[in-house]
Amino acid sequence: MIQANGYAAQNETSPLAPFSFERRDPGPQDVVVDIDFCGICHSDIHQVRGEWGNSKYPMVPGHEIVGKVAAVGSEVKRFKVGDPAAVGVIVDTCRECENCKAGEEQYCEKGTVETYNSKEYNGTPTFGGYSNVIVTDQRYVHTISPKLDPAAVAPLLCAGITTYSPLKHWKVGPGQKVGVVGLGGLGHLGLKFAHSFGAKVVLFTTSMSKAEDAKRMGADDVVNSKDEQAMAALKNSFDFILDTVSAPHDMNTYLGLLKRDGVVCQVGAPDKPAPVAAFSLIPNRRSLAGSAIGGMPQTQEMLDYCAEHGIVSEIELVGVDKLAEAYDRVVKSDVKYRFVIDMKTLKQ
Ligand code: NAP
Ligand code: ZN
Ligand code: ZN
């Protein structure tokens, strides 16, 4: 077994604290990645704090993992020792169901094995990227370009693919008017992608102090979502709206902004349900949809697209001693725009 060190939550109220555990020895298909950086996703906070009701402790969070290959199994050809490599939200799936075969492993019928707060199919608990090393089957490991700052690449593994995938699925592009709700980790990448795909992009925010940053990242307009008049003026005008908000909020407002056949796609995952009125959906034949991360082929496509177009996350690099502070700032919508943990600080 490989000795690993990380930070874990022991229950829903305890602060993250140092934790030692074991990773499996690499099998023929496995890649051992020494972790350099791991992003802090709001999903980490939801799960550490038990907000989704699915939490298993001890929990080592982290599913935006970037590092270097430390060892490879005998059948691994795509990676060699020293290569940059990345692991996202999924570390295994059945590989045989319709969705796995379609490369949409995030919807695996047997259930995905997630990077943390999950179990391998043999029952072993999974531990995530707030740690020094991870062992993952090569099918779930991605190559990353050495051209990009690896710390700023880390958030692409969840926030990036979660926004890229629905924008691609609903064919967002030139001639469309697209809304992004919330300028956090997901929102700022959704904004960059929608702009890069050629759409006209409006950012909806509760933090008008972020307006200038949003424009720099490609927003054509920034709207204060608490300004009822400004919201009313936009009714029936959007093709697609990507909602990344992490807390319960009124979705009817955004549905009302859709024109005929428009779609609101919910990627934010608040812990409580929000009511949707039939009359938010019926006019204009509107749809309310959801989307989960993305499959392995599309995740690699997104990473390659980012390398080609110079798209990365805007990050604040933190040490492991600042996790509590970082979590509090994320919850207060005060992250600019993703915290990434520098895993060197684990060794000190
Ligand atoms: P984040 O960085 O905290 O961003 C969320 C943003 O939502 C905030 O920056 C804020 O933007 C806005 N917001 C927060 N509270 C709000 C409220 N009460 N009312 C209105 N707006 C509010 O979080 P994240 O990491 O991007 O994650 C966002 C959500 O997506 C989380 O629920 C996370 O679990 C979920 N998620 C889902 C998937 C998936 O596969 N579907 C994948 C990853 C994450 P402004 O300051 O601009 O208003
Ligand atoms: Zn995430
Ligand atoms: Zn499957």
Short mmCIF file of C-alpha atoms and ligand atoms in Angstrom, two decimals:
data_model
loop_
_atom_site.label_atom_id
_atom_site.label_comp_id
_atom_site.label_asym_id
_atom_site.label_seq_id
_atom_site.Cartn_x
_atom_site.Cartn_y
_atom_site.Cartn_z
CA MET A 1 0.00 0.00 0.00
CA ILE A 2 1.04 3.62 -0.54
CA GLN A 3 1.08 5.83 2.54
CA ALA A 4 -0.88 9.04 1.89
CA ASN A 5 -1.37 12.24 3.87
CA GLY A 6 -4.15 14.73 3.54
CA TYR A 7 -6.80 16.80 5.25
CA ALA A 8 -10.08 15.23 6.34
CA ALA A 9 -13.35 16.15 7.99
CA GLN A 10 -14.32 13.71 10.76
CA ASN A 11 -17.96 14.85 10.94
CA GLU A 12 -20.14 17.64 9.61
CA THR A 13 -18.96 20.25 12.08
CA SER A 14 -15.29 19.41 12.70
CA PRO A 15 -12.69 21.55 10.91
CA LEU A 16 -10.58 19.82 8.26
CA ALA A 17 -7.51 18.36 9.98
CA PRO A 18 -4.43 16.29 9.04
CA PHE A 19 -5.26 12.67 8.24
CA SER A 20 -3.13 9.68 7.20
CA PHE A 21 -4.50 6.85 5.09
CA GLU A 22 -3.50 4.31 2.45
CA ARG A 23 -3.87 4.22 -1.34
CA ARG A 24 -3.80 0.92 -3.25
CA ASP A 25 -0.61 -0.22 -4.96
CA PRO A 26 -0.95 0.49 -8.68
CA GLY A 27 -2.49 -2.29 -10.76
CA PRO A 28 -1.62 -2.76 -14.47
CA GLN A 29 -4.06 0.02 -15.55
CA ASP A 30 -3.32 2.47 -12.72
CA VAL A 31 -1.57 5.81 -12.71
CA VAL A 32 -0.05 7.16 -9.49
CA VAL A 33 -0.26 10.97 -9.44
CA ASP A 34 1.71 13.10 -6.98
CA ILE A 35 -0.71 15.96 -6.34
CA ASP A 36 0.56 19.52 -6.77
CA PHE A 37 -2.74 21.43 -6.72
CA CYS A 38 -6.37 20.81 -5.82
CA GLY A 39 -9.25 23.24 -6.34
CA ILE A 40 -11.86 23.94 -3.67
CA CYS A 41 -15.30 23.32 -5.20
CA HIS A 42 -18.48 24.44 -3.44
CA SER A 43 -19.49 20.76 -3.64
CA ASP A 44 -16.62 20.04 -1.21
CA ILE A 45 -18.24 22.42 1.26
CA HIS A 46 -21.76 21.02 0.76
CA GLN A 47 -20.44 17.51 1.44
CA VAL A 48 -17.98 18.29 4.25
CA ARG A 49 -20.82 20.06 6.04
CA GLY A 50 -23.33 17.26 5.36
CA GLU A 51 -25.66 19.56 3.39
CA TRP A 52 -26.64 16.96 0.77
CA GLY A 53 -27.37 14.20 3.29
CA ASN A 54 -24.90 11.79 1.60
CA SER A 55 -21.75 12.41 3.62
CA LYS A 56 -19.44 9.63 4.77
CA TYR A 57 -16.66 10.37 7.27
CA PRO A 58 -13.76 10.60 7.53
CA MET A 59 -13.93 12.59 4.27
CA VAL A 60 -10.88 13.80 2.34
CA PRO A 61 -12.51 16.20 -0.18
CA GLY A 62 -11.14 17.41 -3.49
CA HIS A 63 -11.95 16.56 -7.11
CA GLU A 64 -10.03 19.19 -9.06
CA ILE A 65 -6.67 17.46 -9.01
CA VAL A 66 -3.51 18.30 -10.94
CA GLY A 67 -0.07 16.82 -10.46
CA LYS A 68 2.68 14.73 -11.97
CA VAL A 69 2.80 11.04 -12.73
CA ALA A 70 4.90 9.24 -10.11
CA ALA A 71 4.42 5.67 -11.37
CA VAL A 72 2.41 3.76 -13.96
CA GLY A 73 1.06 0.21 -14.17
CA SER A 74 2.45 -2.26 -16.72
CA GLU A 75 -0.36 -1.67 -19.26
CA VAL A 76 -0.39 2.13 -19.16
CA LYS A 77 0.76 3.70 -22.42
CA ARG A 78 -0.73 7.22 -22.29
CA PHE A 79 1.38 8.36 -19.35
CA LYS A 80 4.96 8.11 -18.24
CA VAL A 81 6.68 9.14 -15.02
CA GLY A 82 6.97 12.93 -14.78
CA ASP A 83 4.06 13.77 -17.12
CA PRO A 84 1.54 16.34 -15.94
CA ALA A 85 -1.80 14.64 -15.24
CA ALA A 86 -5.23 15.46 -13.84
CA VAL A 87 -8.10 13.69 -12.10
CA GLY A 88 -11.62 15.07 -11.78
CA VAL A 89 -14.86 14.03 -10.10
CA ILE A 90 -15.00 10.38 -11.28
CA VAL A 91 -12.51 7.56 -10.60
CA ASP A 92 -14.53 4.58 -11.88
CA THR A 93 -17.76 3.56 -13.62
CA CYS A 94 -19.14 0.25 -14.93
CA ARG A 95 -17.78 0.89 -18.46
CA GLU A 96 -20.51 -1.35 -19.95
CA CYS A 97 -23.82 0.49 -19.69
CA GLU A 98 -25.29 2.59 -22.48
CA ASN A 99 -24.09 5.82 -20.89
CA CYS A 100 -20.54 4.60 -20.23
CA LYS A 101 -20.31 3.33 -23.81
CA ALA A 102 -21.49 6.74 -25.04
CA GLY A 103 -18.68 8.41 -23.05
CA GLU A 104 -21.24 9.94 -20.68
CA GLU A 105 -19.82 8.11 -17.66
CA GLN A 106 -21.21 10.74 -15.30
CA TYR A 107 -24.61 9.09 -15.85
CA CYS A 108 -23.35 5.49 -15.40
CA GLU A 109 -26.34 3.24 -14.70
CA LYS A 110 -24.45 1.31 -12.03
CA GLY A 111 -23.57 4.59 -10.32
CA THR A 112 -20.30 6.45 -10.61
CA VAL A 113 -17.45 5.94 -8.18
CA GLU A 114 -16.67 9.50 -7.23
CA THR A 115 -13.23 10.70 -6.26
CA TYR A 116 -14.24 11.18 -2.63
CA ASN A 117 -17.23 10.60 -0.34
CA SER A 118 -17.94 7.47 -2.39
CA LYS A 119 -16.98 3.79 -2.51
CA GLU A 120 -15.08 1.72 -5.04
CA TYR A 121 -17.21 -1.14 -6.39
CA ASN A 122 -15.31 -3.42 -3.97
CA GLY A 123 -16.48 -1.31 -1.03
CA THR A 124 -13.26 0.62 -0.31
CA PRO A 125 -13.97 4.27 0.58
CA THR A 126 -12.54 6.86 -1.83
CA PHE A 127 -10.46 9.81 -0.65
CA GLY A 128 -9.97 12.95 -2.70
CA GLY A 129 -7.37 15.49 -3.66
CA TYR A 130 -6.74 17.41 -0.45
CA SER A 131 -3.82 14.98 -0.19
CA ASN A 132 -0.36 14.28 -1.56
CA VAL A 133 -1.01 11.33 -3.87
CA ILE A 134 -3.82 9.52 -5.72
CA VAL A 135 -3.98 6.19 -7.58
CA THR A 136 -6.49 6.12 -10.45
CA ASP A 137 -7.28 3.86 -13.41
CA GLN A 138 -5.90 5.53 -16.55
CA ARG A 139 -9.39 5.70 -18.09
CA TYR A 140 -10.19 8.43 -15.54
CA VAL A 141 -6.89 10.34 -15.77
CA HIS A 142 -6.51 13.26 -18.17
CA THR A 143 -3.52 14.73 -19.96
CA ILE A 144 -2.93 18.46 -19.53
CA SER A 145 -0.92 20.89 -21.58
CA PRO A 146 2.39 22.08 -20.13
CA LYS A 147 1.55 25.47 -21.74
CA LEU A 148 -0.98 26.33 -19.02
CA ASP A 149 -0.40 27.20 -15.34
CA PRO A 150 -1.17 23.88 -13.61
CA ALA A 151 -2.69 25.57 -10.54
CA ALA A 152 -5.15 27.45 -12.77
CA VAL A 153 -5.94 24.25 -14.70
CA ALA A 154 -7.08 22.37 -11.57
CA PRO A 155 -10.56 24.01 -11.42
CA LEU A 156 -11.22 22.96 -15.02
CA LEU A 157 -11.59 19.37 -13.79
CA CYS A 158 -14.93 20.13 -12.15
CA ALA A 159 -15.99 23.77 -12.56
CA GLY A 160 -14.69 23.78 -16.15
CA ILE A 161 -16.32 20.62 -17.43
CA THR A 162 -19.57 21.27 -15.52
CA THR A 163 -20.07 24.49 -17.47
CA TYR A 164 -18.50 23.42 -20.80
CA SER A 165 -20.68 20.31 -21.09
CA PRO A 166 -24.17 21.93 -20.99
CA LEU A 167 -23.04 24.83 -23.20
CA LYS A 168 -21.95 22.22 -25.78
CA HIS A 169 -25.03 20.03 -25.29
CA TRP A 170 -27.41 22.94 -25.94
CA LYS A 171 -25.17 24.17 -28.79
CA VAL A 172 -24.49 27.63 -27.45
CA GLY A 173 -22.84 29.77 -30.10
CA PRO A 174 -22.94 32.89 -32.29
CA GLY A 175 -26.27 34.68 -32.60
CA GLN A 176 -27.50 33.50 -29.20
CA LYS A 177 -28.13 35.45 -26.04
CA VAL A 178 -26.95 33.46 -23.03
CA GLY A 179 -27.19 34.17 -19.31
CA VAL A 180 -24.85 32.94 -16.60
CA VAL A 181 -26.17 33.19 -13.05
CA GLY A 182 -23.56 33.64 -10.29
CA LEU A 183 -19.91 34.63 -10.66
CA GLY A 184 -18.19 31.98 -8.56
CA GLY A 185 -16.01 29.04 -9.53
CA LEU A 186 -18.46 27.56 -12.05
CA GLY A 187 -19.93 30.88 -13.17
CA HIS A 188 -16.66 32.54 -14.16
CA LEU A 189 -15.66 29.56 -16.31
CA GLY A 190 -19.16 29.31 -17.80
CA LEU A 191 -18.86 32.97 -18.73
CA LYS A 192 -15.46 32.47 -20.37
CA PHE A 193 -16.69 29.44 -22.36
CA ALA A 194 -19.97 31.03 -23.50
CA HIS A 195 -18.06 34.12 -24.65
CA SER A 196 -15.43 31.99 -26.36
CA PHE A 197 -18.17 30.04 -28.21
CA GLY A 198 -19.39 33.32 -29.68
CA ALA A 199 -22.61 33.96 -27.76
CA LYS A 200 -23.70 37.30 -26.36
CA VAL A 201 -23.35 36.76 -22.60
CA VAL A 202 -25.15 38.44 -19.73
CA LEU A 203 -23.93 37.80 -16.20
CA PHE A 204 -26.52 37.85 -13.40
CA THR A 205 -24.98 38.54 -10.01
CA THR A 206 -25.84 39.48 -6.46
CA SER A 207 -22.37 41.07 -6.15
CA MET A 208 -22.17 44.12 -8.42
CA SER A 209 -18.59 44.64 -7.14
CA LYS A 210 -17.68 41.77 -9.51
CA ALA A 211 -19.04 43.61 -12.60
CA GLU A 212 -15.69 44.83 -13.92
CA ASP A 213 -14.11 41.41 -13.57
CA ALA A 214 -17.08 39.87 -15.37
CA LYS A 215 -16.65 42.26 -18.30
CA ARG A 216 -12.95 41.50 -18.46
CA MET A 217 -13.85 37.79 -18.64
CA GLY A 218 -16.21 38.34 -21.56
CA ALA A 219 -19.60 39.48 -20.23
CA ASP A 220 -21.37 41.83 -22.66
CA ASP A 221 -23.65 42.94 -19.83
CA VAL A 222 -23.80 42.55 -16.07
CA VAL A 223 -27.18 42.67 -14.33
CA ASN A 224 -27.89 42.96 -10.63
CA SER A 225 -30.29 40.05 -10.10
CA LYS A 226 -31.88 41.87 -7.12
CA ASP A 227 -32.88 44.80 -9.36
CA GLU A 228 -36.48 43.91 -10.25
CA GLN A 229 -36.78 46.58 -12.93
CA ALA A 230 -33.62 45.50 -14.70
CA MET A 231 -34.78 41.88 -14.58
CA ALA A 232 -38.26 42.71 -15.89
CA ALA A 233 -36.74 44.53 -18.87
CA LEU A 234 -35.09 41.27 -20.00
CA LYS A 235 -38.20 39.08 -20.13
CA ASN A 236 -38.60 36.65 -23.06
CA SER A 237 -35.17 37.42 -24.52
CA PHE A 238 -32.73 34.58 -23.69
CA ASP A 239 -31.93 31.38 -25.60
CA PHE A 240 -30.12 29.68 -22.74
CA ILE A 241 -29.36 30.41 -19.08
CA LEU A 242 -26.77 28.51 -17.03
CA ASP A 243 -27.64 28.71 -13.33
CA THR A 244 -24.61 28.05 -11.10
CA VAL A 245 -26.03 29.35 -7.81
CA SER A 246 -25.16 27.25 -4.75
CA ALA A 247 -28.00 28.44 -2.47
CA PRO A 248 -31.81 28.22 -2.81
CA HIS A 249 -33.16 31.04 -4.99
CA ASP A 250 -36.13 31.81 -7.22
CA MET A 251 -35.77 29.98 -10.53
CA ASN A 252 -39.06 31.36 -11.87
CA THR A 253 -37.36 34.71 -12.41
CA TYR A 254 -34.85 33.15 -14.81
CA LEU A 255 -37.43 30.97 -16.57
CA GLY A 256 -39.37 34.17 -17.29
CA LEU A 257 -36.37 35.54 -19.17
CA LEU A 258 -36.44 32.73 -21.77
CA LYS A 259 -37.75 33.24 -25.28
CA ARG A 260 -39.48 30.47 -27.26
CA ASP A 261 -37.88 27.06 -26.66
CA GLY A 262 -35.35 28.55 -24.29
CA VAL A 263 -33.67 26.45 -21.62
CA VAL A 264 -32.56 27.16 -18.06
CA CYS A 265 -29.94 24.60 -17.10
CA GLN A 266 -29.38 24.13 -13.40
CA VAL A 267 -25.84 23.11 -12.49
CA GLY A 268 -25.73 24.71 -9.05
CA ALA A 269 -26.87 22.23 -6.40
CA PRO A 270 -28.56 24.00 -3.47
CA ASP A 271 -29.36 21.76 -0.51
CA LYS A 272 -33.10 22.58 -0.55
CA PRO A 273 -35.67 22.35 -3.37
CA ALA A 274 -37.14 25.51 -4.88
CA PRO A 275 -40.71 25.75 -6.25
CA VAL A 276 -41.25 26.07 -10.00
CA ALA A 277 -44.56 27.46 -11.24
CA ALA A 278 -46.26 25.78 -14.22
CA PHE A 279 -46.77 29.25 -15.67
CA SER A 280 -43.02 29.81 -15.67
CA LEU A 281 -42.70 26.91 -18.13
CA ILE A 282 -45.85 26.97 -20.26
CA PRO A 283 -45.39 30.30 -22.06
CA ASN A 284 -42.74 30.09 -24.78
CA ARG A 285 -42.53 26.26 -24.36
CA ARG A 286 -39.69 26.71 -21.88
CA SER A 287 -37.53 23.95 -20.40
CA LEU A 288 -35.83 23.60 -17.05
CA ALA A 289 -32.95 21.14 -17.24
CA GLY A 290 -29.98 19.92 -15.23
CA SER A 291 -26.50 18.69 -16.07
CA ALA A 292 -23.74 16.84 -14.19
CA ILE A 293 -20.03 17.43 -14.81
CA GLY A 294 -19.13 15.69 -18.11
CA GLY A 295 -17.86 12.38 -19.47
CA MET A 296 -14.22 11.40 -19.88
CA PRO A 297 -13.94 12.13 -23.64
CA GLN A 298 -15.58 15.54 -23.23
CA THR A 299 -13.41 16.38 -20.20
CA GLN A 300 -10.31 15.75 -22.31
CA GLU A 301 -11.84 17.75 -25.18
CA MET A 302 -12.48 20.66 -22.78
CA LEU A 303 -8.89 20.54 -21.44
CA ASP A 304 -7.54 20.55 -25.00
CA TYR A 305 -9.88 23.42 -25.95
CA CYS A 306 -8.60 25.41 -22.96
CA ALA A 307 -4.98 24.81 -23.96
CA GLU A 308 -5.74 25.95 -27.49
CA HIS A 309 -7.65 29.07 -26.42
CA GLY A 310 -5.66 29.97 -23.29
CA ILE A 311 -8.64 29.53 -20.98
CA VAL A 312 -7.90 28.86 -17.30
CA SER A 313 -9.51 29.60 -13.96
CA GLU A 314 -8.83 32.80 -12.05
CA ILE A 315 -7.46 31.53 -8.77
CA GLU A 316 -6.43 32.39 -5.25
CA LEU A 317 -3.70 29.98 -4.16
CA VAL A 318 -3.93 28.94 -0.49
CA GLY A 319 -2.02 26.72 1.90
CA VAL A 320 -3.62 23.89 3.89
CA ASP A 321 -3.57 26.13 6.97
CA LYS A 322 -6.14 28.44 5.32
CA LEU A 323 -8.87 25.94 4.44
CA ALA A 324 -11.39 27.15 7.05
CA GLU A 325 -10.97 30.76 5.93
CA ALA A 326 -11.29 29.76 2.26
CA TYR A 327 -14.50 27.81 2.94
CA ASP A 328 -16.03 30.77 4.79
CA ARG A 329 -15.17 33.13 1.95
CA VAL A 330 -16.66 30.80 -0.69
CA VAL A 331 -19.91 30.61 1.28
CA LYS A 332 -19.97 34.43 1.43
CA SER A 333 -19.58 34.58 -2.41
CA ASP A 334 -16.22 36.22 -1.80
CA VAL A 335 -13.90 34.01 -3.86
CA LYS A 336 -12.04 35.51 -6.82
CA TYR A 337 -12.87 33.09 -8.46
CA ARG A 338 -11.61 29.72 -7.27
CA PHE A 339 -9.45 28.77 -4.30
CA VAL A 340 -6.75 26.26 -5.18
CA ILE A 341 -4.72 24.48 -2.53
CA ASP A 342 -0.97 24.44 -3.00
CA MET A 343 -0.20 20.91 -1.88
CA LYS A 344 3.46 21.76 -1.19
CA THR A 345 2.15 23.28 2.03
CA LEU A 346 1.07 19.80 3.17
CA LYS A 347 4.68 18.70 3.49
CA GLN A 348 5.89 21.63 5.55
P1 NAP B 1 -19.28 29.30 -5.71
O1 NAP B 1 -17.89 29.54 -6.18
O2 NAP B 1 -19.63 29.50 -4.30
O3 NAP B 1 -20.25 30.18 -6.66
C1 NAP B 1 -21.63 30.28 -6.43
C2 NAP B 1 -22.07 31.71 -6.77
O4 NAP B 1 -23.49 31.75 -6.65
C3 NAP B 1 -21.57 32.77 -5.83
O5 NAP B 1 -20.30 33.24 -6.17
C4 NAP B 1 -22.63 33.86 -6.00
O6 NAP B 1 -22.36 34.63 -7.17
C5 NAP B 1 -23.89 33.07 -6.25
N1 NAP B 1 -24.69 32.94 -5.02
C6 NAP B 1 -24.32 32.37 -3.84
N2 NAP B 1 -25.33 32.44 -2.95
C7 NAP B 1 -26.36 33.03 -3.57
C8 NAP B 1 -27.70 33.36 -3.19
N3 NAP B 1 -28.15 33.10 -1.96
N4 NAP B 1 -28.51 33.97 -4.12
C9 NAP B 1 -28.04 34.24 -5.35
N5 NAP B 1 -26.78 33.96 -5.76
C10 NAP B 1 -25.97 33.37 -4.89
O7 NAP B 1 -19.70 27.79 -6.02
P2 NAP B 1 -19.24 26.82 -7.21
O8 NAP B 1 -18.08 26.01 -6.76
O9 NAP B 1 -19.19 27.58 -8.45
O10 NAP B 1 -20.47 25.81 -7.23
C11 NAP B 1 -21.78 26.29 -7.51
C12 NAP B 1 -22.80 25.20 -7.28
O11 NAP B 1 -22.64 24.20 -8.29
C13 NAP B 1 -22.66 24.47 -5.95
O12 NAP B 1 -23.96 24.20 -5.45
C14 NAP B 1 -21.97 23.18 -6.35
O13 NAP B 1 -22.21 22.12 -5.46
C15 NAP B 1 -22.59 22.92 -7.68
N6 NAP B 1 -21.84 22.03 -8.58
C16 NAP B 1 -22.55 21.24 -9.40
C17 NAP B 1 -21.90 20.43 -10.32
C18 NAP B 1 -22.67 19.60 -11.29
O14 NAP B 1 -22.15 18.62 -11.81
N7 NAP B 1 -23.91 19.95 -11.59
C19 NAP B 1 -20.50 20.43 -10.36
C20 NAP B 1 -19.80 21.27 -9.52
C21 NAP B 1 -20.48 22.09 -8.62
P3 NAP B 1 -22.59 36.22 -7.21
O15 NAP B 1 -21.73 36.78 -6.11
O16 NAP B 1 -22.14 36.59 -8.57
O17 NAP B 1 -24.05 36.44 -7.00
ZN ZN B 2 -16.88 20.15 -7.99
ZN ZN B 3 -21.88 2.53 -16.67
#
